[in-house]
Short mmCIF file of C-alpha atoms in Angstrom, two decimals:
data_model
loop_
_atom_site.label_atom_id
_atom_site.label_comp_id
_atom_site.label_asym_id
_atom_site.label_seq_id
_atom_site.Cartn_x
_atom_site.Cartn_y
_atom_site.Cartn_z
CA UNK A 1 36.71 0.75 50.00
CA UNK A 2 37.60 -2.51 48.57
CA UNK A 3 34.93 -4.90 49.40
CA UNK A 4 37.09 -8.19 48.77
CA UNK A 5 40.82 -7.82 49.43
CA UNK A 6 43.15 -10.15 47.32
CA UNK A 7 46.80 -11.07 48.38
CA UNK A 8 49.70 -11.25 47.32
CA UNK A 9 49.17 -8.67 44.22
CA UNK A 10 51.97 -9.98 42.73
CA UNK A 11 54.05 -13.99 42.99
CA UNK A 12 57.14 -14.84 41.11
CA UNK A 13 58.16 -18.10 42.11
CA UNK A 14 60.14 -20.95 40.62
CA UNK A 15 58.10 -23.91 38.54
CA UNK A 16 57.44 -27.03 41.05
CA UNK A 17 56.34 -24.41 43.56
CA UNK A 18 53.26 -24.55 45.77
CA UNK A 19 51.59 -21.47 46.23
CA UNK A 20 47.98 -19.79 47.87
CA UNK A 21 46.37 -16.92 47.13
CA UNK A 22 44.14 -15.38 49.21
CA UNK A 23 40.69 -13.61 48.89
CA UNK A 24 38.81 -11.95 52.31
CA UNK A 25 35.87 -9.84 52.85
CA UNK A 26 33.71 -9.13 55.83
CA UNK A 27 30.68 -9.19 53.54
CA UNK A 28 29.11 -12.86 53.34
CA UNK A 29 28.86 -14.08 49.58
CA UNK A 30 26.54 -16.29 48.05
CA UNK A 31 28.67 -17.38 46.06
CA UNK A 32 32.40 -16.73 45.24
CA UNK A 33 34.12 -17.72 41.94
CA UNK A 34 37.71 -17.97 40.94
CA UNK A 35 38.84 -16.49 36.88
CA UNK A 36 42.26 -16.46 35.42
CA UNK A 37 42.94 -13.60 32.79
CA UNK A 38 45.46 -13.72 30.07
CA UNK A 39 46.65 -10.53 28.49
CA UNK A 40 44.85 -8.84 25.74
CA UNK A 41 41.87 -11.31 27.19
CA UNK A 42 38.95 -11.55 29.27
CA UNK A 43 38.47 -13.77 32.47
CA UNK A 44 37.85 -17.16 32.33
CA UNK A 45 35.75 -18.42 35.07
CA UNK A 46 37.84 -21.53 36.82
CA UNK A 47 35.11 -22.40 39.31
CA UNK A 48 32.26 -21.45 41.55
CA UNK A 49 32.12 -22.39 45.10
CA UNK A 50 28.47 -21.76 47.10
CA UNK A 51 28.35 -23.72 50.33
CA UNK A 52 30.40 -23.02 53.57
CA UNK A 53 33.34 -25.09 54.07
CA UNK A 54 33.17 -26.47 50.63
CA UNK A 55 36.65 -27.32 48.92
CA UNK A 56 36.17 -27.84 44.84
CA UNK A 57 39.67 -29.09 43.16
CA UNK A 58 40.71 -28.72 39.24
CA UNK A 59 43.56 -30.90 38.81
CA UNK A 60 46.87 -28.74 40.79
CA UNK A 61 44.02 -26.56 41.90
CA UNK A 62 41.99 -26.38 44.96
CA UNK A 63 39.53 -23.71 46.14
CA UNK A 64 37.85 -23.44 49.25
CA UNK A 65 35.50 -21.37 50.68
CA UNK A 66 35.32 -20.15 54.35
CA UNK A 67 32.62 -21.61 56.77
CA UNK A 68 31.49 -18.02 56.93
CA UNK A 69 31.37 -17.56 53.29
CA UNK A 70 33.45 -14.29 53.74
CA UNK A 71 36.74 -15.79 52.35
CA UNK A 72 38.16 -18.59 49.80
CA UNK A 73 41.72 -19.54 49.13
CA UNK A 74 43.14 -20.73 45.79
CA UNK A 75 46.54 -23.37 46.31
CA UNK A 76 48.28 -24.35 42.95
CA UNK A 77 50.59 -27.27 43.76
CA UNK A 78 53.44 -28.17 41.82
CA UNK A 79 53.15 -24.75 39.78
CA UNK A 80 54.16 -24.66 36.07
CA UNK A 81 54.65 -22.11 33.52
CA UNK A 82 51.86 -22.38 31.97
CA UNK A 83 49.65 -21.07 35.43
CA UNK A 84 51.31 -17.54 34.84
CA UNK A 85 48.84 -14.92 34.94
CA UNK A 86 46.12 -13.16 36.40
CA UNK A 87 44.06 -14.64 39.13
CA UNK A 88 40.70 -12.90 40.24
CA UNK A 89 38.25 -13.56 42.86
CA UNK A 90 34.85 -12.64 42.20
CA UNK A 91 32.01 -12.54 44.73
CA UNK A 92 28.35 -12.68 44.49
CA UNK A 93 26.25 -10.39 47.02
CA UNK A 94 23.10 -11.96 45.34
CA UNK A 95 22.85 -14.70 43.00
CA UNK A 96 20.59 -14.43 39.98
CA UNK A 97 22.99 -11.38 38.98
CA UNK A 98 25.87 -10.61 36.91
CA UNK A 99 27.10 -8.37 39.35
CA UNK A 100 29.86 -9.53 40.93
CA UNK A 101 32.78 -7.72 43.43
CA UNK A 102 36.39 -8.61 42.42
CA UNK A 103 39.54 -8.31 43.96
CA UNK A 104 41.95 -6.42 43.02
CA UNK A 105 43.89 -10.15 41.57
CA UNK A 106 47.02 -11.47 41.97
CA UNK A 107 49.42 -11.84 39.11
CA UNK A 108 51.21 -14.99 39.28
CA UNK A 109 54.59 -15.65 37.20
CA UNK A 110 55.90 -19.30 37.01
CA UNK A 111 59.94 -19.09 36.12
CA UNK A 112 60.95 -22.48 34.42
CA UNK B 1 28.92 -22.06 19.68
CA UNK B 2 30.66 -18.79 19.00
CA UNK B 3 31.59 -16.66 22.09
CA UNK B 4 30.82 -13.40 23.91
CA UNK B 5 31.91 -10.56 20.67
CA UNK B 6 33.19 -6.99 21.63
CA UNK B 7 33.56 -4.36 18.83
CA UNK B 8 36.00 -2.57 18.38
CA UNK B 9 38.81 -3.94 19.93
CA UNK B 10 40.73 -0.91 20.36
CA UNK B 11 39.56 2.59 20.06
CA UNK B 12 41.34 5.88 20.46
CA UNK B 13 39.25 9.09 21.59
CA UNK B 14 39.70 12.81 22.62
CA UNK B 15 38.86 13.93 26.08
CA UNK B 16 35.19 15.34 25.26
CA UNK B 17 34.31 12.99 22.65
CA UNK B 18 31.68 9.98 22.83
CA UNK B 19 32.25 6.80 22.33
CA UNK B 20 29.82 3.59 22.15
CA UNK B 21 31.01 -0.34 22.34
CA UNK B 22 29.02 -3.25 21.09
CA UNK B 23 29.08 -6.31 22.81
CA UNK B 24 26.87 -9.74 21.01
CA UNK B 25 26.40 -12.32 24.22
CA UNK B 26 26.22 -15.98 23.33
CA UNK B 27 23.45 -17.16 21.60
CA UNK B 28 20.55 -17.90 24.43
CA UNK B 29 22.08 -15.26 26.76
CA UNK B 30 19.38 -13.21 28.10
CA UNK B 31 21.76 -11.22 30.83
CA UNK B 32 25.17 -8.86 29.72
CA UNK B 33 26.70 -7.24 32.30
CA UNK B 34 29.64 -4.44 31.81
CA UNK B 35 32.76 -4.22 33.44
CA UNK B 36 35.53 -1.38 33.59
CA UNK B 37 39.08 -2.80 34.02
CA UNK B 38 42.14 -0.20 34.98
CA UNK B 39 45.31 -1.09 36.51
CA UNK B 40 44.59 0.30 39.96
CA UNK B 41 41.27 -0.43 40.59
CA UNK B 42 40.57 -3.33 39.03
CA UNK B 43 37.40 -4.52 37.78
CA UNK B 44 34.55 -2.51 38.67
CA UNK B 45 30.96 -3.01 37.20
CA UNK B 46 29.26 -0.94 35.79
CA UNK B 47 25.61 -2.36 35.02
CA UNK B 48 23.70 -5.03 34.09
CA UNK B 49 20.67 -5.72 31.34
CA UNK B 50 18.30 -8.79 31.21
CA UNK B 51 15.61 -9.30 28.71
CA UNK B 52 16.08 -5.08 28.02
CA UNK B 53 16.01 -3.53 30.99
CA UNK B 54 18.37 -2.38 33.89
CA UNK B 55 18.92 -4.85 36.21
CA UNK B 56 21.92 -3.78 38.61
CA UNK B 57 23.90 -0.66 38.24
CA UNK B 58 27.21 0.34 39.74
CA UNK B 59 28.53 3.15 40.89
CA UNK B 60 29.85 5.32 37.74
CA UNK B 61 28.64 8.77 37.19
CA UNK B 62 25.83 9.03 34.73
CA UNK B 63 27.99 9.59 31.44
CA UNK B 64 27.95 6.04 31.42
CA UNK B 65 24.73 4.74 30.18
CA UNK B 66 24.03 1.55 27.93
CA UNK B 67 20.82 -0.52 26.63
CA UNK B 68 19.88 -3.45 25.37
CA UNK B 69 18.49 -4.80 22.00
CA UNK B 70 15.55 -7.33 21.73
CA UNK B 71 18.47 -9.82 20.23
CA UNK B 72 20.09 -9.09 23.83
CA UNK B 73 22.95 -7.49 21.97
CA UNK B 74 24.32 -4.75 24.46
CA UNK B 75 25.87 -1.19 23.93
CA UNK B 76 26.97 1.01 26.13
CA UNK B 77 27.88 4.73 25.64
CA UNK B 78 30.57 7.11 27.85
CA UNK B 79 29.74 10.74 26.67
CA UNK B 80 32.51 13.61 27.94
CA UNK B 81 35.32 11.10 27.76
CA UNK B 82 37.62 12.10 30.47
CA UNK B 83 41.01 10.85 30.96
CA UNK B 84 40.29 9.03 33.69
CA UNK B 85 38.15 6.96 31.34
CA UNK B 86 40.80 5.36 29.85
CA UNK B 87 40.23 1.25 30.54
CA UNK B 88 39.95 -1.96 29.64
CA UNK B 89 35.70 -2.47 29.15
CA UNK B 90 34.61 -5.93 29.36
CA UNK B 91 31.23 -7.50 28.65
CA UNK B 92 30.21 -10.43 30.01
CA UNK B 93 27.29 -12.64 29.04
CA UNK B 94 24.90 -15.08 30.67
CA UNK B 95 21.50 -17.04 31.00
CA UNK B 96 20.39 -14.65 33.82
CA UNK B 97 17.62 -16.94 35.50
CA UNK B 98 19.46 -19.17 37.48
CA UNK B 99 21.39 -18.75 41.12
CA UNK B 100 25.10 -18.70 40.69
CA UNK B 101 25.54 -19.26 37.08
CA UNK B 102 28.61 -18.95 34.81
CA UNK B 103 29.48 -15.52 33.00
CA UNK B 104 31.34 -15.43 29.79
CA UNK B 105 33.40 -12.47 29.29
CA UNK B 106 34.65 -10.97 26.13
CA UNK B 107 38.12 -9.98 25.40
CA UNK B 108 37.16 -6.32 25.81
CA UNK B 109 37.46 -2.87 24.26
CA UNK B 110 40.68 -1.26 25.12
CA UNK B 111 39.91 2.68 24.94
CA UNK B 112 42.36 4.82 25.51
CA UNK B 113 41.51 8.48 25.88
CA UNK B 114 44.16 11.16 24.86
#
């Protein structure tokens, strides 16, 4: 049983695109994090969200978490080639821990 | 300040072998925590060590073991390699005393078991 589903698995769309990808659980997180994974590399962490409700943005990127802290949503606005790749949601049942649940990702490819 | 160092970076094994990977956190990281990455299921982990001793543990049979060094260098070991094995194995380093912090991962050990 996956514990956080991620969707869509996969996105091909065309740069200048807006897109979201989605991350849902019915476990409560304390805290859920966003990485971005490049072949033949390990996942970069792109950001951490905590509170309920809270909405963090990184330039063309915004995260937010649900009020529940069960779900979080990344939207890429304006998409270019260079945000092709793999997208993973991470949650924390615990903090203090490295042990985190990921989704399954999403792999995103930008066309120019 | 150098990053989170796997070794090897590829490794090919028989089914039945052994096989152990090395992971060196970043300097000041007391926590590593292991990861297996396949294709269809994802990224799954597998345990976590602070300060030398087992902090979390997944759910992966017990051929998969692994310790930590005083330096909080990490190994971990797969004995019987099955095919099944076959993954992506990321480490991933961090402080490990404070609520929600950051992990740094390294860019893995691909093993592939024939």
């Amino acid at each position: 049983t996956q514990l956080l589903e991620q969707s869509p698995q996969f996105l091909s769309i065309q740069e200048g695109e807006n897109l979201t990808v989605y991350c849902n659980s019915s476990s409560v997180f304390s805290s859920l994090q966003w990485y971005r994974q490049e072949p033949g590399e390990g996942p970069v962490l792109l950001v951490t969200v905590v509170t309920g409700g809270e909405v963090k943005k990184l330039k063309r990127l915004t995260f937010q978490f649900g009020d529940a802290r069960k779900d979080s949503s990344l939207h890429i606005t304006a998409a270019q080639p260079g945000d092709t790749g793999l997208y993973l949601c991470a949650g924390a049942l615990s903090s203090n821990t490295g042990k985190l649940i990921f989704g399954q990702g999403t792999t995103l490819q930008v066309k120019p | 300040k150098a990053g989170v160092t796997q070794t090897p970076r590829y490794l090919i094994k028989t089914r039945g072998q052994q096989v152990t990977l090395s992971c060196s956190p970043i300097s000041g990281h007391r926590s590593v925590s292991w990861y297996q990455q396949t294709p269809g299921q994802g990224l799954q982990f597998l345990f976590e060590y602070f300060s030398e001793t087992q902090r979390n543990k997944g759910n992966f049979p017990g051929r998969f073991s692994g310790r930590q060094f005083s330096n909080s260098r990490s190994e971990m070991n797969v004995s019987t390699l099955e095919l099944g094995d076959s993954a992506l194995y990321l480490c991933a380093s961090s402080l490990g005393d404070r609520d929600n912090e950051k992990l740094f991962f390294g860019s893995g050990t691909q093993l592939s078991v024939l």
